[in-house]
């Protein structure tokens, strides 16, 4: 379904995990971000692209390699592909493809395109890297923490900040890579909001926002959660850690397991820091 639309940007939202896909109409290209999940949802995105594309080239941007975000890759033949160097060199590509195949097999889903891992035409390896396509400039920032290969994208001409799996309205941090890097990435997002004319923030899951106050709230929500988790780990306060677990949206075995992983990763990093100081 369409969550948001204006003259340049259309944000689609899957019924699964409130995952977003975004189509941005720019002067020199059509940019499609993370097309997902179900075949009819991807078809809706394709139909929209076909309706607005004209003779502009189509580019696919992948914010990171989680399988729900790359699942629609081959549904757009001929598109140019953008992603991070971490995605280009992802060490477990076949594992991600296996997750897609298992999902489709579990729910008897059939697709009219092959399941493959994205092969990049444009590789982003540096913070602040700019890519000019005609008169349009895209600015990219590396965003590790949730995963190692995360990528932020800012399009000043459209006032858009595509945040990947950060800055959701309801999701608290899911840390698969590094708690330390996650905090640094959120602080980078805070700086991006100061340095760029962001009018529309689009997370990978949940609702977009056009409110600067709401953007700031999401930054502070993530930083506060990480701060209190660190304090609880250092104090061996299991009650506080349990409370943090209960703050996740849509409480489930999955969020409980993610919280457990968050604590494990942060605890290990804190132990490593302590060992260095001794």
PDB file of C-alpha atoms in Angstrom:
ATOM      1  CA  UNK A   1       0.000   0.000   0.000  1.00  0.00           C
ATOM      2  CA  UNK A   2       1.062   3.629  -0.412  1.00  0.00           C
ATOM      3  CA  UNK A   3       2.024   5.218   2.899  1.00  0.00           C
ATOM      4  CA  UNK A   4       3.013   8.643   1.530  1.00  0.00           C
ATOM      5  CA  UNK A   5       3.056  10.421  -1.797  1.00  0.00           C
ATOM      6  CA  UNK A   6       3.912  13.867  -3.131  1.00  0.00           C
ATOM      7  CA  UNK A   7       5.041  15.158  -6.517  1.00  0.00           C
ATOM      8  CA  UNK A   8       8.480  13.516  -6.175  1.00  0.00           C
ATOM      9  CA  UNK A   9       8.316  10.734  -3.601  1.00  0.00           C
ATOM     10  CA  UNK A  10       6.092   7.705  -3.111  1.00  0.00           C
ATOM     11  CA  UNK A  11       6.622   5.497  -0.063  1.00  0.00           C
ATOM     12  CA  UNK A  12       5.128   2.001  -0.221  1.00  0.00           C
ATOM     13  CA  UNK A  13       4.654  -0.093   2.923  1.00  0.00           C
ATOM     14  CA  UNK A  14       4.512  -3.870   2.996  1.00  0.00           C
ATOM     15  CA  UNK A  15       2.090  -5.671   5.259  1.00  0.00           C
ATOM     16  CA  UNK A  16       5.134  -7.574   6.564  1.00  0.00           C
ATOM     17  CA  UNK A  17       7.178  -5.831   9.263  1.00  0.00           C
ATOM     18  CA  UNK A  18       5.900  -2.466   8.002  1.00  0.00           C
ATOM     19  CA  UNK A  19       8.861  -2.567   5.586  1.00  0.00           C
ATOM     20  CA  UNK A  20       9.084   0.432   3.290  1.00  0.00           C
ATOM     21  CA  UNK A  21      10.001   0.719  -0.378  1.00  0.00           C
ATOM     22  CA  UNK A  22      10.479   4.162  -1.869  1.00  0.00           C
ATOM     23  CA  UNK A  23      10.296   5.523  -5.409  1.00  0.00           C
ATOM     24  CA  UNK A  24      11.815   8.967  -5.947  1.00  0.00           C
ATOM     25  CA  UNK A  25      11.270  10.864  -9.209  1.00  0.00           C
ATOM     26  CA  UNK A  26      14.321  13.013  -9.854  1.00  0.00           C
ATOM     27  CA  UNK A  27      15.323  15.233 -12.742  1.00  0.00           C
ATOM     28  CA  UNK A  28      17.597  12.660 -14.331  1.00  0.00           C
ATOM     29  CA  UNK A  29      16.531   9.294 -12.918  1.00  0.00           C
ATOM     30  CA  UNK A  30      13.989   7.232 -11.055  1.00  0.00           C
ATOM     31  CA  UNK A  31      15.405   5.898  -7.783  1.00  0.00           C
ATOM     32  CA  UNK A  32      13.831   2.789  -6.262  1.00  0.00           C
ATOM     33  CA  UNK A  33      14.846   1.889  -2.706  1.00  0.00           C
ATOM     34  CA  UNK A  34      14.612  -1.663  -1.287  1.00  0.00           C
ATOM     35  CA  UNK A  35      11.661  -3.019  -3.334  1.00  0.00           C
ATOM     36  CA  UNK A  36       9.931  -5.662  -1.187  1.00  0.00           C
ATOM     37  CA  UNK A  37       8.184  -8.019   0.066  1.00  0.00           C
ATOM     38  CA  UNK A  38       5.349 -10.005  -1.512  1.00  0.00           C
ATOM     39  CA  UNK A  39       5.018 -10.427  -5.281  1.00  0.00           C
ATOM     40  CA  UNK A  40       1.858  -8.326  -5.563  1.00  0.00           C
ATOM     41  CA  UNK A  41       3.502  -5.572  -3.475  1.00  0.00           C
ATOM     42  CA  UNK A  42       6.557  -5.535  -5.744  1.00  0.00           C
ATOM     43  CA  UNK A  43       4.262  -5.509  -8.764  1.00  0.00           C
ATOM     44  CA  UNK A  44       2.513  -2.416  -7.395  1.00  0.00           C
ATOM     45  CA  UNK A  45       5.896  -0.703  -7.125  1.00  0.00           C
ATOM     46  CA  UNK A  46       6.818  -1.774 -10.674  1.00  0.00           C
ATOM     47  CA  UNK A  47       3.522  -0.503 -12.038  1.00  0.00           C
ATOM     48  CA  UNK A  48       4.121   2.860 -10.385  1.00  0.00           C
ATOM     49  CA  UNK A  49       7.668   3.065 -11.774  1.00  0.00           C
ATOM     50  CA  UNK A  50       6.388   2.248 -15.254  1.00  0.00           C
ATOM     51  CA  UNK A  51       3.747   4.979 -14.932  1.00  0.00           C
ATOM     52  CA  UNK A  52       6.197   7.736 -13.970  1.00  0.00           C
ATOM     53  CA  UNK A  53       9.458   6.630 -15.569  1.00  0.00           C
ATOM     54  CA  UNK A  54       9.156   7.985 -19.072  1.00  0.00           C
ATOM     55  CA  UNK A  55      12.600   7.792 -20.684  1.00  0.00           C
ATOM     56  CA  UNK A  56      14.534   8.235 -17.435  1.00  0.00           C
ATOM     57  CA  UNK A  57      16.944   5.485 -16.337  1.00  0.00           C
ATOM     58  CA  UNK A  58      15.986   3.430 -13.291  1.00  0.00           C
ATOM     59  CA  UNK A  59      18.382   2.982 -10.377  1.00  0.00           C
ATOM     60  CA  UNK A  60      17.922   0.535  -7.488  1.00  0.00           C
ATOM     61  CA  UNK A  61      19.362   1.499  -4.119  1.00  0.00           C
ATOM     62  CA  UNK A  62      19.844  -1.142  -1.427  1.00  0.00           C
ATOM     63  CA  UNK A  63      20.265   0.215   2.094  1.00  0.00           C
ATOM     64  CA  UNK A  64      21.771  -3.063   3.344  1.00  0.00           C
ATOM     65  CA  UNK A  65      21.783  -6.794   2.615  1.00  0.00           C
ATOM     66  CA  UNK A  66      19.061  -8.059   4.977  1.00  0.00           C
ATOM     67  CA  UNK A  67      17.015 -10.429   2.881  1.00  0.00           C
ATOM     68  CA  UNK A  68      13.752  -8.508   3.189  1.00  0.00           C
ATOM     69  CA  UNK A  69      15.459  -5.481   1.626  1.00  0.00           C
ATOM     70  CA  UNK A  70      17.061  -7.267  -1.356  1.00  0.00           C
ATOM     71  CA  UNK A  71      14.173  -9.622  -2.121  1.00  0.00           C
ATOM     72  CA  UNK A  72      12.918  -7.601  -5.125  1.00  0.00           C
ATOM     73  CA  UNK A  73      16.300  -7.114  -6.796  1.00  0.00           C
ATOM     74  CA  UNK A  74      15.737  -8.981 -10.071  1.00  0.00           C
ATOM     75  CA  UNK A  75      12.201  -7.663 -10.519  1.00  0.00           C
ATOM     76  CA  UNK A  76      13.705  -4.569 -12.189  1.00  0.00           C
ATOM     77  CA  UNK A  77      15.801  -5.820 -15.120  1.00  0.00           C
ATOM     78  CA  UNK A  78      18.093  -3.240 -16.654  1.00  0.00           C
ATOM     79  CA  UNK A  79      18.249  -1.051 -13.556  1.00  0.00           C
ATOM     80  CA  UNK A  80      21.577   0.301 -12.322  1.00  0.00           C
ATOM     81  CA  UNK A  81      22.360  -0.893  -8.797  1.00  0.00           C
ATOM     82  CA  UNK A  82      23.728   1.194  -5.897  1.00  0.00           C
ATOM     83  CA  UNK A  83      24.948  -0.091  -2.537  1.00  0.00           C
ATOM     84  CA  UNK A  84      27.783   0.037  -0.046  1.00  0.00           C
ATOM     85  CA  UNK A  85      31.178  -1.607  -0.393  1.00  0.00           C
ATOM     86  CA  UNK A  86      30.105  -3.788   2.527  1.00  0.00           C
ATOM     87  CA  UNK A  87      27.183  -5.051   0.492  1.00  0.00           C
ATOM     88  CA  UNK A  88      29.352  -5.589  -2.580  1.00  0.00           C
ATOM     89  CA  UNK A  89      31.777  -7.689  -0.512  1.00  0.00           C
ATOM     90  CA  UNK A  90      29.158  -9.300   1.709  1.00  0.00           C
ATOM     91  CA  UNK A  91      30.628 -12.568   3.048  1.00  0.00           C
ATOM     92  CA  UNK A  92      27.377 -14.547   3.384  1.00  0.00           C
ATOM     93  CA  UNK A  93      25.534 -13.853   0.141  1.00  0.00           C
ATOM     94  CA  UNK A  94      24.292 -17.405  -0.250  1.00  0.00           C
ATOM     95  CA  UNK A  95      22.889 -17.362   3.293  1.00  0.00           C
ATOM     96  CA  UNK A  96      20.747 -14.338   2.433  1.00  0.00           C
ATOM     97  CA  UNK A  97      19.467 -16.053  -0.703  1.00  0.00           C
ATOM     98  CA  UNK A  98      18.668 -19.155   1.335  1.00  0.00           C
ATOM     99  CA  UNK A  99      16.553 -17.040   3.686  1.00  0.00           C
ATOM    100  CA  UNK A 100      14.548 -15.720   0.719  1.00  0.00           C
ATOM    101  CA  UNK A 101      14.065 -19.201  -0.706  1.00  0.00           C
ATOM    102  CA  UNK A 102      13.033 -20.567   2.690  1.00  0.00           C
ATOM    103  CA  UNK A 103      10.531 -17.739   3.161  1.00  0.00           C
ATOM    104  CA  UNK A 104       8.977 -18.364  -0.242  1.00  0.00           C
ATOM    105  CA  UNK A 105       8.886 -22.136   0.280  1.00  0.00           C
ATOM    106  CA  UNK A 106       7.351 -21.819   3.753  1.00  0.00           C
ATOM    107  CA  UNK A 107       4.495 -19.639   2.497  1.00  0.00           C
ATOM    108  CA  UNK A 108       4.168 -21.203  -0.999  1.00  0.00           C
ATOM    109  CA  UNK A 109       5.179 -17.933  -2.641  1.00  0.00           C
ATOM    110  CA  UNK A 110       6.076 -17.921  -6.321  1.00  0.00           C
ATOM    111  CA  UNK A 111       7.868 -15.094  -8.114  1.00  0.00           C
ATOM    112  CA  UNK A 112       8.276 -14.263 -11.799  1.00  0.00           C
ATOM    113  CA  UNK A 113      11.923 -13.284 -11.415  1.00  0.00           C
ATOM    114  CA  UNK A 114      15.047 -15.123 -10.202  1.00  0.00           C
ATOM    115  CA  UNK A 115      16.373 -14.832  -6.656  1.00  0.00           C
ATOM    116  CA  UNK A 116      19.886 -13.396  -6.793  1.00  0.00           C
ATOM    117  CA  UNK A 117      22.155 -11.245  -4.643  1.00  0.00           C
ATOM    118  CA  UNK A 118      22.571  -7.659  -5.916  1.00  0.00           C
ATOM    119  CA  UNK A 119      25.548  -6.969  -8.148  1.00  0.00           C
ATOM    120  CA  UNK A 120      26.485  -3.317  -7.848  1.00  0.00           C
ATOM    121  CA  UNK A 121      27.154  -0.813 -10.603  1.00  0.00           C
ATOM    122  CA  UNK A 122      27.894   2.008  -8.143  1.00  0.00           C
ATOM    123  CA  UNK A 123      29.779   1.127  -4.961  1.00  0.00           C
ATOM    124  CA  UNK A 124      29.800   3.500  -2.001  1.00  0.00           C
ATOM    125  CA  UNK A 125      32.923   3.182   0.129  1.00  0.00           C
ATOM    126  CA  UNK A 126      33.330   6.575   1.813  1.00  0.00           C
ATOM    127  CA  UNK A 127      31.386   8.837   4.152  1.00  0.00           C
ATOM    128  CA  UNK A 128      29.975  11.820   2.342  1.00  0.00           C
ATOM    129  CA  UNK A 129      30.568  10.240  -1.056  1.00  0.00           C
ATOM    130  CA  UNK A 130      28.642  12.044  -3.753  1.00  0.00           C
ATOM    131  CA  UNK A 131      27.357  10.541  -6.960  1.00  0.00           C
ATOM    132  CA  UNK A 132      26.200  12.820  -9.776  1.00  0.00           C
ATOM    133  CA  UNK A 133      23.684  11.443 -12.255  1.00  0.00           C
ATOM    134  CA  UNK A 134      23.079  14.187 -14.778  1.00  0.00           C
ATOM    135  CA  UNK A 135      22.311  17.282 -12.716  1.00  0.00           C
ATOM    136  CA  UNK A 136      21.163  15.229  -9.716  1.00  0.00           C
ATOM    137  CA  UNK A 137      23.513  14.622  -6.787  1.00  0.00           C
ATOM    138  CA  UNK A 138      23.075  11.830  -4.253  1.00  0.00           C
ATOM    139  CA  UNK A 139      25.075  11.975  -1.020  1.00  0.00           C
ATOM    140  CA  UNK A 140      25.868   8.776   0.858  1.00  0.00           C
ATOM    141  CA  UNK A 141      27.032   7.981   4.383  1.00  0.00           C
ATOM    142  CA  UNK A 142      28.198   4.633   5.711  1.00  0.00           C
ATOM    143  CA  UNK A 143      25.828   3.415   8.435  1.00  0.00           C
ATOM    144  CA  UNK A 144      27.184   0.342  10.237  1.00  0.00           C
ATOM    145  CA  UNK A 145      25.802  -0.987  13.506  1.00  0.00           C
ATOM    146  CA  UNK A 146      22.518  -2.650  12.638  1.00  0.00           C
ATOM    147  CA  UNK A 147      24.505  -4.465   9.960  1.00  0.00           C
ATOM    148  CA  UNK A 148      28.054  -3.846   8.811  1.00  0.00           C
ATOM    149  CA  UNK A 149      26.991  -2.801   5.301  1.00  0.00           C
ATOM    150  CA  UNK A 150      24.357  -0.155   6.100  1.00  0.00           C
ATOM    151  CA  UNK A 151      24.015   2.996   4.019  1.00  0.00           C
ATOM    152  CA  UNK A 152      22.328   6.377   4.515  1.00  0.00           C
ATOM    153  CA  UNK A 153      21.264   8.355   1.435  1.00  0.00           C
ATOM    154  CA  UNK A 154      20.484  12.064   1.300  1.00  0.00           C
ATOM    155  CA  UNK A 155      19.014  13.839  -1.725  1.00  0.00           C
ATOM    156  CA  UNK A 156      19.136  17.562  -1.052  1.00  0.00           C
ATOM    157  CA  UNK A 157      17.153  18.503  -4.177  1.00  0.00           C
ATOM    158  CA  UNK A 158      14.214  16.440  -2.906  1.00  0.00           C
ATOM    159  CA  UNK A 159      14.794  17.088   0.815  1.00  0.00           C
ATOM    160  CA  UNK A 160      14.899  13.329   1.435  1.00  0.00           C
ATOM    161  CA  UNK A 161      16.870  11.261   3.957  1.00  0.00           C
ATOM    162  CA  UNK A 162      16.627   7.493   3.363  1.00  0.00           C
ATOM    163  CA  UNK A 163      17.701   5.903   6.644  1.00  0.00           C
ATOM    164  CA  UNK A 164      17.506   2.143   6.086  1.00  0.00           C
ATOM    165  CA  UNK A 165      16.925   0.197   9.299  1.00  0.00           C
ATOM    166  CA  UNK A 166      17.427   3.173  11.610  1.00  0.00           C
ATOM    167  CA  UNK A 167      15.185   5.941  12.969  1.00  0.00           C
ATOM    168  CA  UNK A 168      11.916   4.027  12.873  1.00  0.00           C
ATOM    169  CA  UNK A 169       8.982   5.542  14.728  1.00  0.00           C
ATOM    170  CA  UNK A 170       8.606   2.382  16.838  1.00  0.00           C
ATOM    171  CA  UNK A 171      11.573   0.040  16.350  1.00  0.00           C
ATOM    172  CA  UNK A 172      14.268   0.204  18.989  1.00  0.00           C
ATOM    173  CA  UNK A 173      17.831  -0.717  17.986  1.00  0.00           C
ATOM    174  CA  UNK A 174      18.322  -4.145  16.460  1.00  0.00           C
ATOM    175  CA  UNK A 175      22.081  -4.647  16.672  1.00  0.00           C
ATOM    176  CA  UNK A 176      23.474  -7.405  14.469  1.00  0.00           C
ATOM    177  CA  UNK A 177      26.942  -5.918  13.953  1.00  0.00           C
ATOM    178  CA  UNK A 178      28.181  -3.481  16.640  1.00  0.00           C
ATOM    179  CA  UNK A 179      26.614  -1.483  19.471  1.00  0.00           C
ATOM    180  CA  UNK A 180      29.459   0.998  19.339  1.00  0.00           C
ATOM    181  CA  UNK A 181      29.032   1.497  15.605  1.00  0.00           C
ATOM    182  CA  UNK A 182      25.253   1.746  16.029  1.00  0.00           C
ATOM    183  CA  UNK A 183      25.625   4.683  18.414  1.00  0.00           C
ATOM    184  CA  UNK A 184      28.121   6.365  16.095  1.00  0.00           C
ATOM    185  CA  UNK A 185      25.708   5.922  13.187  1.00  0.00           C
ATOM    186  CA  UNK A 186      22.829   7.497  15.133  1.00  0.00           C
ATOM    187  CA  UNK A 187      25.077  10.452  15.980  1.00  0.00           C
ATOM    188  CA  UNK A 188      25.960  10.651  12.290  1.00  0.00           C
ATOM    189  CA  UNK A 189      22.232  10.810  11.508  1.00  0.00           C
ATOM    190  CA  UNK A 190      21.933  13.642  14.021  1.00  0.00           C
ATOM    191  CA  UNK A 191      24.674  15.520  12.165  1.00  0.00           C
ATOM    192  CA  UNK A 192      23.045  14.836   8.795  1.00  0.00           C
ATOM    193  CA  UNK A 193      19.851  16.452  10.060  1.00  0.00           C
ATOM    194  CA  UNK A 194      21.873  19.542  10.947  1.00  0.00           C
ATOM    195  CA  UNK A 195      23.879  19.672   7.718  1.00  0.00           C
ATOM    196  CA  UNK A 196      21.214  18.894   5.107  1.00  0.00           C
ATOM    197  CA  UNK A 197      17.789  20.418   4.311  1.00  0.00           C
ATOM    198  CA  UNK A 198      15.902  17.262   5.269  1.00  0.00           C
ATOM    199  CA  UNK A 199      12.159  17.597   4.866  1.00  0.00           C
ATOM    200  CA  UNK A 200      11.260  13.901   4.676  1.00  0.00           C
ATOM    201  CA  UNK A 201      12.806  11.056   6.688  1.00  0.00           C
ATOM    202  CA  UNK A 202      12.087   7.520   5.467  1.00  0.00           C
ATOM    203  CA  UNK A 203      13.028   4.574   7.708  1.00  0.00           C
ATOM    204  CA  UNK A 204      13.223   0.971   6.541  1.00  0.00           C
ATOM    205  CA  UNK A 205      10.361  -0.034   8.831  1.00  0.00           C
ATOM    206  CA  UNK A 206       7.483   2.089  10.053  1.00  0.00           C
ATOM    207  CA  UNK A 207       6.254   5.553   9.226  1.00  0.00           C
ATOM    208  CA  UNK A 208       7.918   8.375   7.341  1.00  0.00           C
ATOM    209  CA  UNK A 209       7.976  11.788   8.986  1.00  0.00           C
ATOM    210  CA  UNK A 210       8.118  15.373   7.768  1.00  0.00           C
ATOM    211  CA  UNK A 211       8.440  16.754  11.315  1.00  0.00           C
ATOM    212  CA  UNK A 212      11.862  17.860  12.501  1.00  0.00           C
ATOM    213  CA  UNK A 213      10.742  17.404  16.105  1.00  0.00           C
ATOM    214  CA  UNK A 214       9.813  13.794  15.325  1.00  0.00           C
ATOM    215  CA  UNK A 215      13.145  13.209  13.587  1.00  0.00           C
ATOM    216  CA  UNK A 216      14.928  14.488  16.693  1.00  0.00           C
ATOM    217  CA  UNK A 217      12.728  12.304  18.916  1.00  0.00           C
ATOM    218  CA  UNK A 218      13.762   9.205  16.990  1.00  0.00           C
ATOM    219  CA  UNK A 219      17.451  10.073  17.302  1.00  0.00           C
ATOM    220  CA  UNK A 220      17.059  10.640  21.031  1.00  0.00           C
ATOM    221  CA  UNK A 221      14.981   7.472  21.488  1.00  0.00           C
ATOM    222  CA  UNK A 222      17.748   5.318  20.004  1.00  0.00           C
ATOM    223  CA  UNK A 223      20.543   7.064  21.913  1.00  0.00           C
ATOM    224  CA  UNK A 224      18.621   6.847  25.192  1.00  0.00           C
ATOM    225  CA  UNK A 225      17.960   3.131  24.721  1.00  0.00           C
ATOM    226  CA  UNK A 226      21.639   2.449  24.048  1.00  0.00           C
ATOM    227  CA  UNK A 227      22.713   4.615  27.002  1.00  0.00           C
ATOM    228  CA  UNK A 228      20.413   2.841  29.450  1.00  0.00           C
ATOM    229  CA  UNK A 229      21.473  -0.562  28.131  1.00  0.00           C
ATOM    230  CA  UNK A 230      25.113   0.312  28.690  1.00  0.00           C
ATOM    231  CA  UNK A 231      24.385   1.525  32.209  1.00  0.00           C
ATOM    232  CA  UNK A 232      22.439  -1.644  33.022  1.00  0.00           C
ATOM    233  CA  UNK A 233      25.182  -3.917  31.707  1.00  0.00           C
ATOM    234  CA  UNK A 234      27.891  -2.099  33.648  1.00  0.00           C
ATOM    235  CA  UNK A 235      25.772  -2.288  36.810  1.00  0.00           C
ATOM    236  CA  UNK A 236      24.755  -5.924  36.209  1.00  0.00           C
ATOM    237  CA  UNK A 237      21.171  -4.714  36.563  1.00  0.00           C
ATOM    238  CA  UNK A 238      19.077  -7.531  35.128  1.00  0.00           C
ATOM    239  CA  UNK A 239      15.832  -5.819  36.092  1.00  0.00           C
ATOM    240  CA  UNK A 240      16.743  -2.778  34.012  1.00  0.00           C
ATOM    241  CA  UNK A 241      17.700  -4.998  31.087  1.00  0.00           C
ATOM    242  CA  UNK A 242      14.347  -6.770  31.351  1.00  0.00           C
ATOM    243  CA  UNK A 243      12.574  -3.410  31.244  1.00  0.00           C
ATOM    244  CA  UNK A 244      14.500  -2.445  28.124  1.00  0.00           C
ATOM    245  CA  UNK A 245      13.351  -5.681  26.472  1.00  0.00           C
ATOM    246  CA  UNK A 246       9.733  -4.837  27.230  1.00  0.00           C
ATOM    247  CA  UNK A 247      10.034  -1.448  25.509  1.00  0.00           C
ATOM    248  CA  UNK A 248      10.328  -3.009  22.061  1.00  0.00           C
ATOM    249  CA  UNK A 249       7.327  -2.562  19.793  1.00  0.00           C
ATOM    250  CA  UNK A 250       5.338  -5.687  18.878  1.00  0.00           C
ATOM    251  CA  UNK A 251       6.736  -7.834  21.694  1.00  0.00           C
ATOM    252  CA  UNK A 252       7.463 -11.338  20.473  1.00  0.00           C
ATOM    253  CA  UNK A 253      10.013 -14.130  20.633  1.00  0.00           C
ATOM    254  CA  UNK A 254      11.813 -12.297  17.815  1.00  0.00           C
ATOM    255  CA  UNK A 255      12.157  -8.993  19.677  1.00  0.00           C
ATOM    256  CA  UNK A 256      13.194 -10.884  22.825  1.00  0.00           C
ATOM    257  CA  UNK A 257      15.909 -12.686  20.891  1.00  0.00           C
ATOM    258  CA  UNK A 258      17.064  -9.436  19.270  1.00  0.00           C
ATOM    259  CA  UNK A 259      17.274  -7.792  22.690  1.00  0.00           C
ATOM    260  CA  UNK A 260      19.327 -10.734  23.943  1.00  0.00           C
ATOM    261  CA  UNK A 261      21.702 -10.299  21.004  1.00  0.00           C
ATOM    262  CA  UNK A 262      21.903  -6.541  21.629  1.00  0.00           C
ATOM    263  CA  UNK A 263      22.989  -7.163  25.219  1.00  0.00           C
ATOM    264  CA  UNK A 264      25.461  -9.865  24.199  1.00  0.00           C
ATOM    265  CA  UNK A 265      27.138  -7.668  21.583  1.00  0.00           C
ATOM    266  CA  UNK A 266      27.293  -4.594  23.797  1.00  0.00           C
ATOM    267  CA  UNK A 267      28.580  -6.597  26.784  1.00  0.00           C
ATOM    268  CA  UNK A 268      31.349  -8.113  24.669  1.00  0.00           C
ATOM    269  CA  UNK A 269      32.403  -4.703  23.370  1.00  0.00           C
ATOM    270  CA  UNK A 270      32.440  -3.262  26.898  1.00  0.00           C
ATOM    271  CA  UNK A 271      34.600  -6.164  28.086  1.00  0.00           C
ATOM    272  CA  UNK A 272      37.019  -5.538  25.222  1.00  0.00           C
ATOM    273  CA  UNK A 273      37.213  -1.851  26.138  1.00  0.00           C
ATOM    274  CA  UNK A 274      37.910  -2.712  29.771  1.00  0.00           C
ATOM    275  CA  UNK A 275      40.638  -5.178  28.760  1.00  0.00           C
ATOM    276  CA  UNK A 276      42.360  -2.485  26.695  1.00  0.00           C
ATOM    277  CA  UNK A 277      42.367  -0.106  29.641  1.00  0.00           C
ATOM    278  CA  UNK A 278      44.036  -2.601  31.989  1.00  0.00           C
TER     279      UNK A 278
END
